[in-house]
Structures are given as structure tokens and as C-alpha cells.
Amino acid sequence: MADKTMTAEEAVSRLESGMTLGIGGWGARRKPMALVRALLRSPVTDLTVVSYGGPDVGMLAAAGRIRRLVAAFVTLDSIPLEPHYRAARESGSLELTEIDEAMFLWGLHAAAHRLPFLPVRAGLGSDVMRVNPGLRTVTSPYDDGETFVAMPALRLDAALVHVNRADRLGNGQYLGPDPYFDDLFCAAADAAYVSCERIVDTAELTKEAPPQSLLITRQVVTGVVEAPGGAHFTSCAPDYGRDEEFQRRYASMPWPRFAERYLAGDERAYRAAAEEEDA
């Protein structure tokens, strides 16, 4: 069994412009921000991003890296609408495919199971069908004859996710209150890169948490990146909460200034700048 550890830069070096990229987490919770920042330091662009969006989408949109976004929402949680995403959307700099949260979930399920679509009730009777004219419906072949939305698979070229712990083989563990759908992002992708707060021996993964916390299995993981604080400024419970002060700074600061202040250097420089401001 191979050692899959690599740096964030090595993971991002495997991505290419034009890819469909899934980003795990939810809003401003457990986002793989160290990987996103490495992506911003790379030349990769023209992306189709699939995400329950938060600052990952906001930063990539502000930097002009997103051609098309597939999302159910883009929020910072305590700040309802992600401001840098909003600016990009209002300027028309990206295409948007906006779907219901449940449709998004079953699109990931379909991709994870290598199905072309899955039937869902979500979206019926709503404007989701009007604003997405490419969506189709299917009729049950059984006696009920019910009509469903045929939610197409959200197939991904690559996925980026962040978890609390992982081993060198690619098994990933969450310790917080919600797994979100990081396992589905990984299973739906041709290549999955998992960052974690700490890499531990495989045996340690179940010493302090039940086997059910092993959210991601090594079979679907391409690379593992140890990135302490790698979800900052989003939360990564129970290791740390969301850095609300930094988030407010991010939301209120013009993007060019934020990028120059925090993203011009490597990850070490980012952490140093963030800690200096927080002090």
C-alpha cells in the first residue's frame, strides 16, 4: 500500500486548466483552504467548480479562476452572502448553474456510483427547472407513474477536501458534528486530494473515535496533505472554530488588497500575516 503524502503544491501541480473541480466542506465550515490558496498561487484557471460554496468559491471567483460554478449556495454562514462571489456574479464574470441542495447531493451520489443520473423529487414545482432548461424529468416505469427530476451526475476531474485526521494511505477521519459530503466528492472524482490537520498512524484513527468517523477510504484518495490549520479561516471542529474576525476582514477588504496582503507568499507567509493581524 502506497504512501500518498505530498505537499499542497504537489497536489495542485496535478490539476489542469479547464478541469471540473469539486471542493468539499459546507459554506464556511471545513473548507480545504490551504489547497485553495495553493491553487490560487498556481496558473490553473478556466475551472468548473462544484461546491456547497463558501470562501473557496469567493476567492477563486475574485481571482478570475472560475468559468462555471455549480452550487446550491455560496455563503460565509455568519455573513449570509459571500461578498466576493456576489461581486463576480453581478459583473457576469462566471456562469452559474444553481440547483437545490438535495439535487446537488444526488448529483454527487450519481457520480459516485457511476450512474448518468438519479431521480429526485427536489426541484419539481420550483424555478430551478425554469433557470436550468437543460434539466429533464423522468417517469417511473412502475404503477405509481410518478414524475421525477433526472438529476445528472456531477462527475469531477478532481476533488479537494479537508478532514481532521488522515493516515499516509489516504484514509480520512472527521471528528466534528457533521461529515458534510466529503466522501461523495472524493468518490465522484477521478482524483481526490485530502488535506488534514494531522497525519497519524492508521491504528490511531480508531483509538479516540469510532470507525464511523472514518469518512474517506484510501481507495478513492490520490494524495494526502498534512496542513495544520488548513481550513482557516473556516471552522474545523473540534480542532478550531471559524475565525470570525479574520472572516469579517476578508469580507470587507477589496480583493486586490486581500490578495496582496495574504496570498502573495506561500502558506507560511499566509499564516504569519493572519496571526499578526489577529494579534
mmCIF file of C-alpha atoms in Angstrom:
data_model
loop_
_atom_site.group_PDB
_atom_site.id
_atom_site.type_symbol
_atom_site.label_atom_id
_atom_site.label_comp_id
_atom_site.label_asym_id
_atom_site.label_seq_id
_atom_site.Cartn_x
_atom_site.Cartn_y
_atom_site.Cartn_z
ATOM 1 C CA MET A 1 0.000 0.000 0.000
ATOM 2 C CA ALA A 2 1.494 3.260 -1.176
ATOM 3 C CA ASP A 3 2.418 6.281 0.904
ATOM 4 C CA LYS A 4 0.261 9.025 -0.642
ATOM 5 C CA THR A 5 1.620 12.008 1.258
ATOM 6 C CA MET A 6 2.514 15.110 -0.740
ATOM 7 C CA THR A 7 2.628 18.860 -0.345
ATOM 8 C CA ALA A 8 -0.217 21.171 -1.284
ATOM 9 C CA GLU A 9 1.881 22.435 -4.190
ATOM 10 C CA GLU A 10 2.438 18.884 -5.433
ATOM 11 C CA ALA A 11 -1.298 18.193 -5.282
ATOM 12 C CA VAL A 12 -2.166 21.370 -7.174
ATOM 13 C CA SER A 13 0.529 20.678 -9.772
ATOM 14 C CA ARG A 14 -1.605 17.732 -10.896
ATOM 15 C CA LEU A 15 -4.552 19.973 -11.709
ATOM 16 C CA GLU A 16 -5.041 21.483 -15.145
ATOM 17 C CA SER A 17 -6.879 24.466 -16.535
ATOM 18 C CA GLY A 18 -10.354 23.604 -17.776
ATOM 19 C CA MET A 19 -10.947 20.854 -15.232
ATOM 20 C CA THR A 20 -14.156 20.256 -13.282
ATOM 21 C CA LEU A 21 -13.108 20.619 -9.643
ATOM 22 C CA GLY A 22 -15.180 19.611 -6.621
ATOM 23 C CA ILE A 23 -14.442 21.331 -3.306
ATOM 24 C CA GLY A 24 -15.727 19.764 -0.091
ATOM 25 C CA GLY A 25 -16.928 21.324 3.141
ATOM 26 C CA TRP A 26 -20.030 23.444 3.576
ATOM 27 C CA GLY A 27 -20.236 27.236 3.473
ATOM 28 C CA ALA A 28 -17.550 28.448 5.874
ATOM 29 C CA ARG A 29 -17.072 25.041 7.510
ATOM 30 C CA ARG A 30 -14.152 22.680 6.984
ATOM 31 C CA LYS A 31 -13.129 24.024 3.616
ATOM 32 C CA PRO A 32 -9.759 22.877 2.207
ATOM 33 C CA MET A 33 -8.436 26.427 2.261
ATOM 34 C CA ALA A 34 -4.719 25.541 2.265
ATOM 35 C CA LEU A 35 -5.306 23.664 -1.003
ATOM 36 C CA VAL A 36 -7.397 26.534 -2.371
ATOM 37 C CA ARG A 37 -4.622 29.006 -1.530
ATOM 38 C CA ALA A 38 -2.092 26.745 -3.267
ATOM 39 C CA LEU A 39 -4.414 26.674 -6.257
ATOM 40 C CA LEU A 40 -4.503 30.473 -6.266
ATOM 41 C CA ARG A 41 -0.691 30.514 -6.359
ATOM 42 C CA SER A 42 -0.761 28.284 -9.448
ATOM 43 C CA PRO A 43 -1.575 29.233 -13.058
ATOM 44 C CA VAL A 44 -4.613 26.901 -13.187
ATOM 45 C CA THR A 45 -7.732 28.670 -14.460
ATOM 46 C CA ASP A 46 -10.922 28.237 -16.546
ATOM 47 C CA LEU A 47 -12.356 25.880 -13.919
ATOM 48 C CA THR A 48 -15.811 24.454 -13.486
ATOM 49 C CA VAL A 49 -16.167 24.471 -9.698
ATOM 50 C CA VAL A 50 -18.697 22.238 -7.924
ATOM 51 C CA SER A 51 -19.191 23.266 -4.297
ATOM 52 C CA TYR A 52 -21.533 23.920 -1.418
ATOM 53 C CA GLY A 53 -19.848 27.256 -1.664
ATOM 54 C CA GLY A 54 -18.003 29.394 0.857
ATOM 55 C CA PRO A 55 -14.778 31.416 0.701
ATOM 56 C CA ASP A 56 -13.312 28.781 -1.603
ATOM 57 C CA VAL A 57 -15.707 29.969 -4.296
ATOM 58 C CA GLY A 58 -15.343 33.620 -3.294
ATOM 59 C CA MET A 59 -11.562 33.614 -3.619
ATOM 60 C CA LEU A 60 -11.434 31.647 -6.854
ATOM 61 C CA ALA A 61 -14.170 33.822 -8.367
ATOM 62 C CA ALA A 62 -12.452 37.046 -7.312
ATOM 63 C CA ALA A 63 -9.207 35.808 -8.842
ATOM 64 C CA GLY A 64 -10.959 35.036 -12.134
ATOM 65 C CA ARG A 65 -10.279 31.307 -11.983
ATOM 66 C CA ILE A 66 -13.881 30.091 -12.371
ATOM 67 C CA ARG A 67 -15.535 29.793 -15.761
ATOM 68 C CA ARG A 68 -18.633 27.994 -14.470
ATOM 69 C CA LEU A 69 -19.935 27.386 -10.967
ATOM 70 C CA VAL A 70 -22.299 24.588 -9.936
ATOM 71 C CA ALA A 71 -23.661 25.365 -6.472
ATOM 72 C CA ALA A 72 -26.704 25.326 -4.223
ATOM 73 C CA PHE A 73 -25.496 28.438 -2.365
ATOM 74 C CA VAL A 74 -22.364 30.479 -1.636
ATOM 75 C CA THR A 75 -22.257 31.724 1.955
ATOM 76 C CA LEU A 76 -19.951 32.567 4.831
ATOM 77 C CA ASP A 77 -22.627 31.378 7.311
ATOM 78 C CA SER A 78 -22.382 34.285 9.758
ATOM 79 C CA ILE A 79 -22.234 36.550 6.680
ATOM 80 C CA PRO A 80 -25.161 35.267 4.620
ATOM 81 C CA LEU A 81 -23.941 36.016 1.092
ATOM 82 C CA GLU A 82 -20.266 35.633 0.151
ATOM 83 C CA PRO A 83 -19.343 39.173 -0.998
ATOM 84 C CA HIS A 84 -16.554 38.353 -3.452
ATOM 85 C CA TYR A 85 -18.732 35.734 -5.139
ATOM 86 C CA ARG A 86 -21.557 38.278 -5.266
ATOM 87 C CA ALA A 87 -19.309 40.809 -6.984
ATOM 88 C CA ALA A 88 -18.216 38.226 -9.559
ATOM 89 C CA ARG A 89 -21.787 37.168 -10.198
ATOM 90 C CA GLU A 90 -23.032 40.741 -10.571
ATOM 91 C CA SER A 91 -20.222 41.517 -13.015
ATOM 92 C CA GLY A 92 -21.100 38.449 -15.082
ATOM 93 C CA SER A 93 -17.575 37.053 -14.892
ATOM 94 C CA LEU A 94 -18.748 33.459 -14.377
ATOM 95 C CA GLU A 95 -21.550 31.168 -15.497
ATOM 96 C CA LEU A 96 -23.803 29.815 -12.757
ATOM 97 C CA THR A 97 -25.712 26.551 -12.522
ATOM 98 C CA GLU A 98 -27.779 26.959 -9.358
ATOM 99 C CA ILE A 99 -29.617 23.890 -8.081
ATOM 100 C CA ASP A 100 -31.390 22.706 -4.958
ATOM 101 C CA GLU A 101 -29.217 21.328 -2.122
ATOM 102 C CA ALA A 102 -30.797 17.880 -2.436
ATOM 103 C CA MET A 103 -30.343 17.866 -6.209
ATOM 104 C CA PHE A 104 -26.671 18.679 -5.651
ATOM 105 C CA LEU A 105 -26.390 15.787 -3.168
ATOM 106 C CA TRP A 106 -27.946 13.261 -5.530
ATOM 107 C CA GLY A 107 -25.832 14.532 -8.396
ATOM 108 C CA LEU A 108 -22.799 13.598 -6.297
ATOM 109 C CA HIS A 109 -24.382 10.237 -5.437
ATOM 110 C CA ALA A 110 -24.960 9.520 -9.121
ATOM 111 C CA ALA A 111 -21.359 10.378 -9.974
ATOM 112 C CA ALA A 112 -20.004 8.338 -7.054
ATOM 113 C CA HIS A 113 -21.943 5.302 -8.286
ATOM 114 C CA ARG A 114 -21.055 5.974 -11.940
ATOM 115 C CA LEU A 115 -24.684 6.469 -12.901
ATOM 116 C CA PRO A 116 -25.692 9.024 -15.538
ATOM 117 C CA PHE A 117 -28.450 10.464 -13.306
ATOM 118 C CA LEU A 118 -30.672 9.745 -10.324
ATOM 119 C CA PRO A 119 -34.382 10.548 -9.984
ATOM 120 C CA VAL A 120 -35.208 13.113 -7.285
ATOM 121 C CA ARG A 121 -38.326 14.978 -6.188
ATOM 122 C CA ALA A 122 -36.373 18.108 -5.259
ATOM 123 C CA GLY A 123 -36.768 20.893 -7.786
ATOM 124 C CA LEU A 124 -40.222 19.951 -9.014
ATOM 125 C CA GLY A 125 -42.630 22.880 -8.974
ATOM 126 C CA SER A 126 -39.814 25.379 -8.435
ATOM 127 C CA ASP A 127 -37.920 27.884 -10.565
ATOM 128 C CA VAL A 128 -34.938 25.522 -10.533
ATOM 129 C CA MET A 129 -36.393 23.886 -13.620
ATOM 130 C CA ARG A 130 -37.008 27.262 -15.290
ATOM 131 C CA VAL A 131 -33.488 28.623 -14.743
ATOM 132 C CA ASN A 132 -31.921 25.297 -15.739
ATOM 133 C CA PRO A 133 -33.712 24.466 -19.014
ATOM 134 C CA GLY A 134 -31.292 21.629 -19.662
ATOM 135 C CA LEU A 135 -32.739 19.583 -16.795
ATOM 136 C CA ARG A 136 -35.045 16.744 -17.760
ATOM 137 C CA THR A 137 -37.746 14.766 -15.985
ATOM 138 C CA VAL A 138 -38.370 11.018 -15.993
ATOM 139 C CA THR A 139 -41.491 8.994 -15.303
ATOM 140 C CA SER A 140 -41.419 5.964 -13.032
ATOM 141 C CA PRO A 141 -41.830 2.729 -15.029
ATOM 142 C CA TYR A 142 -43.872 1.243 -12.177
ATOM 143 C CA ASP A 143 -47.564 1.531 -11.375
ATOM 144 C CA ASP A 144 -47.167 4.802 -9.486
ATOM 145 C CA GLY A 145 -46.217 6.617 -12.703
ATOM 146 C CA GLU A 146 -44.602 9.423 -10.662
ATOM 147 C CA THR A 147 -42.544 12.128 -12.347
ATOM 148 C CA PHE A 148 -39.068 12.984 -11.045
ATOM 149 C CA VAL A 149 -36.262 15.343 -11.904
ATOM 150 C CA ALA A 150 -33.497 13.385 -13.621
ATOM 151 C CA MET A 151 -30.568 14.928 -11.767
ATOM 152 C CA PRO A 152 -27.431 14.410 -13.866
ATOM 153 C CA ALA A 153 -24.272 13.069 -12.289
ATOM 154 C CA LEU A 154 -21.820 15.698 -11.061
ATOM 155 C CA ARG A 155 -18.710 13.990 -12.370
ATOM 156 C CA LEU A 156 -15.459 15.590 -11.211
ATOM 157 C CA ASP A 157 -11.976 15.521 -12.675
ATOM 158 C CA ALA A 158 -10.580 16.200 -9.202
ATOM 159 C CA ALA A 159 -11.769 16.904 -5.659
ATOM 160 C CA LEU A 160 -10.232 18.843 -2.775
ATOM 161 C CA VAL A 161 -11.400 18.145 0.801
ATOM 162 C CA HIS A 162 -10.158 18.775 4.345
ATOM 163 C CA VAL A 163 -10.575 16.474 7.359
ATOM 164 C CA ASN A 164 -9.325 16.352 10.939
ATOM 165 C CA ARG A 165 -7.054 13.310 10.673
ATOM 166 C CA ALA A 166 -5.707 11.036 7.970
ATOM 167 C CA ASP A 167 -3.096 8.340 7.566
ATOM 168 C CA ARG A 168 -0.450 8.127 4.873
ATOM 169 C CA LEU A 169 -2.511 5.640 2.875
ATOM 170 C CA GLY A 170 -5.390 8.027 2.295
ATOM 171 C CA ASN A 171 -7.908 7.076 4.982
ATOM 172 C CA GLY A 172 -9.547 10.285 6.221
ATOM 173 C CA GLN A 173 -11.345 10.929 9.516
ATOM 174 C CA TYR A 174 -13.730 13.672 10.605
ATOM 175 C CA LEU A 175 -14.148 14.441 14.305
ATOM 176 C CA GLY A 176 -16.703 17.241 14.127
ATOM 177 C CA PRO A 177 -20.505 17.164 14.291
ATOM 178 C CA ASP A 178 -21.131 16.803 10.553
ATOM 179 C CA PRO A 179 -19.394 14.792 7.823
ATOM 180 C CA TYR A 180 -20.856 17.077 5.138
ATOM 181 C CA PHE A 181 -20.392 15.190 1.851
ATOM 182 C CA ASP A 182 -16.627 14.981 1.526
ATOM 183 C CA ASP A 183 -16.748 11.226 0.926
ATOM 184 C CA LEU A 184 -19.052 11.732 -2.060
ATOM 185 C CA PHE A 185 -16.821 14.448 -3.520
ATOM 186 C CA CYS A 186 -13.905 12.016 -3.386
ATOM 187 C CA ALA A 187 -15.883 9.102 -4.828
ATOM 188 C CA ALA A 188 -17.287 11.290 -7.612
ATOM 189 C CA ALA A 189 -13.807 12.382 -8.748
ATOM 190 C CA ASP A 190 -11.149 10.822 -10.927
ATOM 191 C CA ALA A 191 -8.546 12.096 -8.430
ATOM 192 C CA ALA A 192 -9.068 13.212 -4.827
ATOM 193 C CA TYR A 193 -6.656 15.219 -2.671
ATOM 194 C CA VAL A 194 -7.276 15.206 1.070
ATOM 195 C CA SER A 195 -5.680 17.740 3.395
ATOM 196 C CA CYS A 196 -5.811 17.138 7.124
ATOM 197 C CA GLU A 197 -4.906 18.761 10.415
ATOM 198 C CA ARG A 198 -2.610 15.900 11.296
ATOM 199 C CA ILE A 199 -1.334 12.686 9.731
ATOM 200 C CA VAL A 200 -1.383 9.776 12.199
ATOM 201 C CA ASP A 201 -0.680 6.058 12.096
ATOM 202 C CA THR A 202 -3.603 4.010 10.817
ATOM 203 C CA ALA A 203 -4.106 2.360 14.210
ATOM 204 C CA GLU A 204 -4.550 5.755 15.876
ATOM 205 C CA LEU A 205 -7.577 6.614 13.753
ATOM 206 C CA THR A 206 -9.915 4.465 15.837
ATOM 207 C CA LYS A 207 -8.305 4.924 19.261
ATOM 208 C CA GLU A 208 -10.300 8.019 20.195
ATOM 209 C CA ALA A 209 -13.182 7.900 17.711
ATOM 210 C CA PRO A 210 -15.478 5.167 16.333
ATOM 211 C CA PRO A 211 -14.951 3.500 12.959
ATOM 212 C CA GLN A 212 -17.905 5.516 11.610
ATOM 213 C CA SER A 213 -15.694 8.606 11.789
ATOM 214 C CA LEU A 214 -13.509 7.180 9.017
ATOM 215 C CA LEU A 215 -15.322 9.150 6.377
ATOM 216 C CA ILE A 216 -12.948 8.633 3.453
ATOM 217 C CA THR A 217 -11.319 5.366 2.399
ATOM 218 C CA ARG A 218 -7.921 5.109 0.783
ATOM 219 C CA GLN A 219 -9.330 3.526 -2.400
ATOM 220 C CA VAL A 220 -10.677 6.884 -3.593
ATOM 221 C CA VAL A 221 -7.756 9.089 -2.497
ATOM 222 C CA THR A 222 -4.879 10.145 -4.735
ATOM 223 C CA GLY A 223 -2.905 12.311 -2.319
ATOM 224 C CA VAL A 224 -2.766 13.291 1.368
ATOM 225 C CA VAL A 225 -1.510 16.686 2.523
ATOM 226 C CA GLU A 226 -0.732 17.449 6.178
ATOM 227 C CA ALA A 227 -1.898 21.033 6.676
ATOM 228 C CA PRO A 228 -2.332 22.155 10.308
ATOM 229 C CA GLY A 229 -4.844 24.976 10.288
ATOM 230 C CA GLY A 230 -5.580 24.050 6.688
ATOM 231 C CA ALA A 231 -9.251 25.041 6.879
ATOM 232 C CA HIS A 232 -8.546 28.557 8.231
ATOM 233 C CA PHE A 233 -10.457 30.843 8.364
ATOM 234 C CA THR A 234 -13.350 28.404 8.137
ATOM 235 C CA SER A 235 -14.068 26.091 11.057
ATOM 236 C CA CYS A 236 -12.650 22.622 11.594
ATOM 237 C CA ALA A 237 -14.422 21.426 14.739
ATOM 238 C CA PRO A 238 -13.322 20.272 17.223
ATOM 239 C CA ASP A 239 -9.790 21.428 16.361
ATOM 240 C CA TYR A 240 -10.827 25.086 15.988
ATOM 241 C CA GLY A 241 -13.800 27.267 15.203
ATOM 242 C CA ARG A 242 -14.290 29.775 12.468
ATOM 243 C CA ASP A 243 -12.043 32.835 12.758
ATOM 244 C CA GLU A 244 -14.862 35.375 12.700
ATOM 245 C CA GLU A 245 -12.616 38.425 12.950
ATOM 246 C CA PHE A 246 -10.481 37.302 10.023
ATOM 247 C CA GLN A 247 -13.596 36.410 8.056
ATOM 248 C CA ARG A 248 -15.012 39.906 8.582
ATOM 249 C CA ARG A 249 -11.697 41.325 7.394
ATOM 250 C CA TYR A 250 -11.811 39.123 4.304
ATOM 251 C CA ALA A 251 -15.417 40.084 3.549
ATOM 252 C CA SER A 252 -14.857 43.824 3.891
ATOM 253 C CA MET A 253 -11.444 44.134 2.224
ATOM 254 C CA PRO A 254 -11.153 44.842 -1.515
ATOM 255 C CA TRP A 255 -9.943 41.682 -3.231
ATOM 256 C CA PRO A 256 -6.680 43.086 -4.676
ATOM 257 C CA ARG A 257 -5.663 44.301 -1.217
ATOM 258 C CA PHE A 258 -6.571 40.994 0.439
ATOM 259 C CA ALA A 259 -4.681 39.005 -2.189
ATOM 260 C CA GLU A 260 -1.604 41.203 -1.857
ATOM 261 C CA ARG A 261 -1.682 41.085 1.950
ATOM 262 C CA TYR A 262 -2.362 37.387 2.464
ATOM 263 C CA LEU A 263 -1.875 35.416 -0.748
ATOM 264 C CA ALA A 264 1.279 36.846 -2.325
ATOM 265 C CA GLY A 265 3.548 34.405 -0.465
ATOM 266 C CA ASP A 266 3.434 30.746 0.478
ATOM 267 C CA GLU A 267 1.315 29.117 3.179
ATOM 268 C CA ARG A 268 3.791 30.051 5.893
ATOM 269 C CA ALA A 269 3.545 33.694 4.877
ATOM 270 C CA TYR A 270 -0.248 33.484 4.937
ATOM 271 C CA ARG A 271 -0.258 32.103 8.463
ATOM 272 C CA ALA A 272 2.218 34.719 9.660
ATOM 273 C CA ALA A 273 0.136 37.546 8.183
ATOM 274 C CA ALA A 274 -3.079 36.158 9.644
ATOM 275 C CA GLU A 275 -1.561 35.714 13.095
ATOM 276 C CA GLU A 276 -0.095 39.230 13.003
ATOM 277 C CA GLU A 277 -3.488 40.722 12.236
ATOM 278 C CA ASP A 278 -5.246 38.618 14.879
ATOM 279 C CA ALA A 279 -2.700 39.747 17.488
#
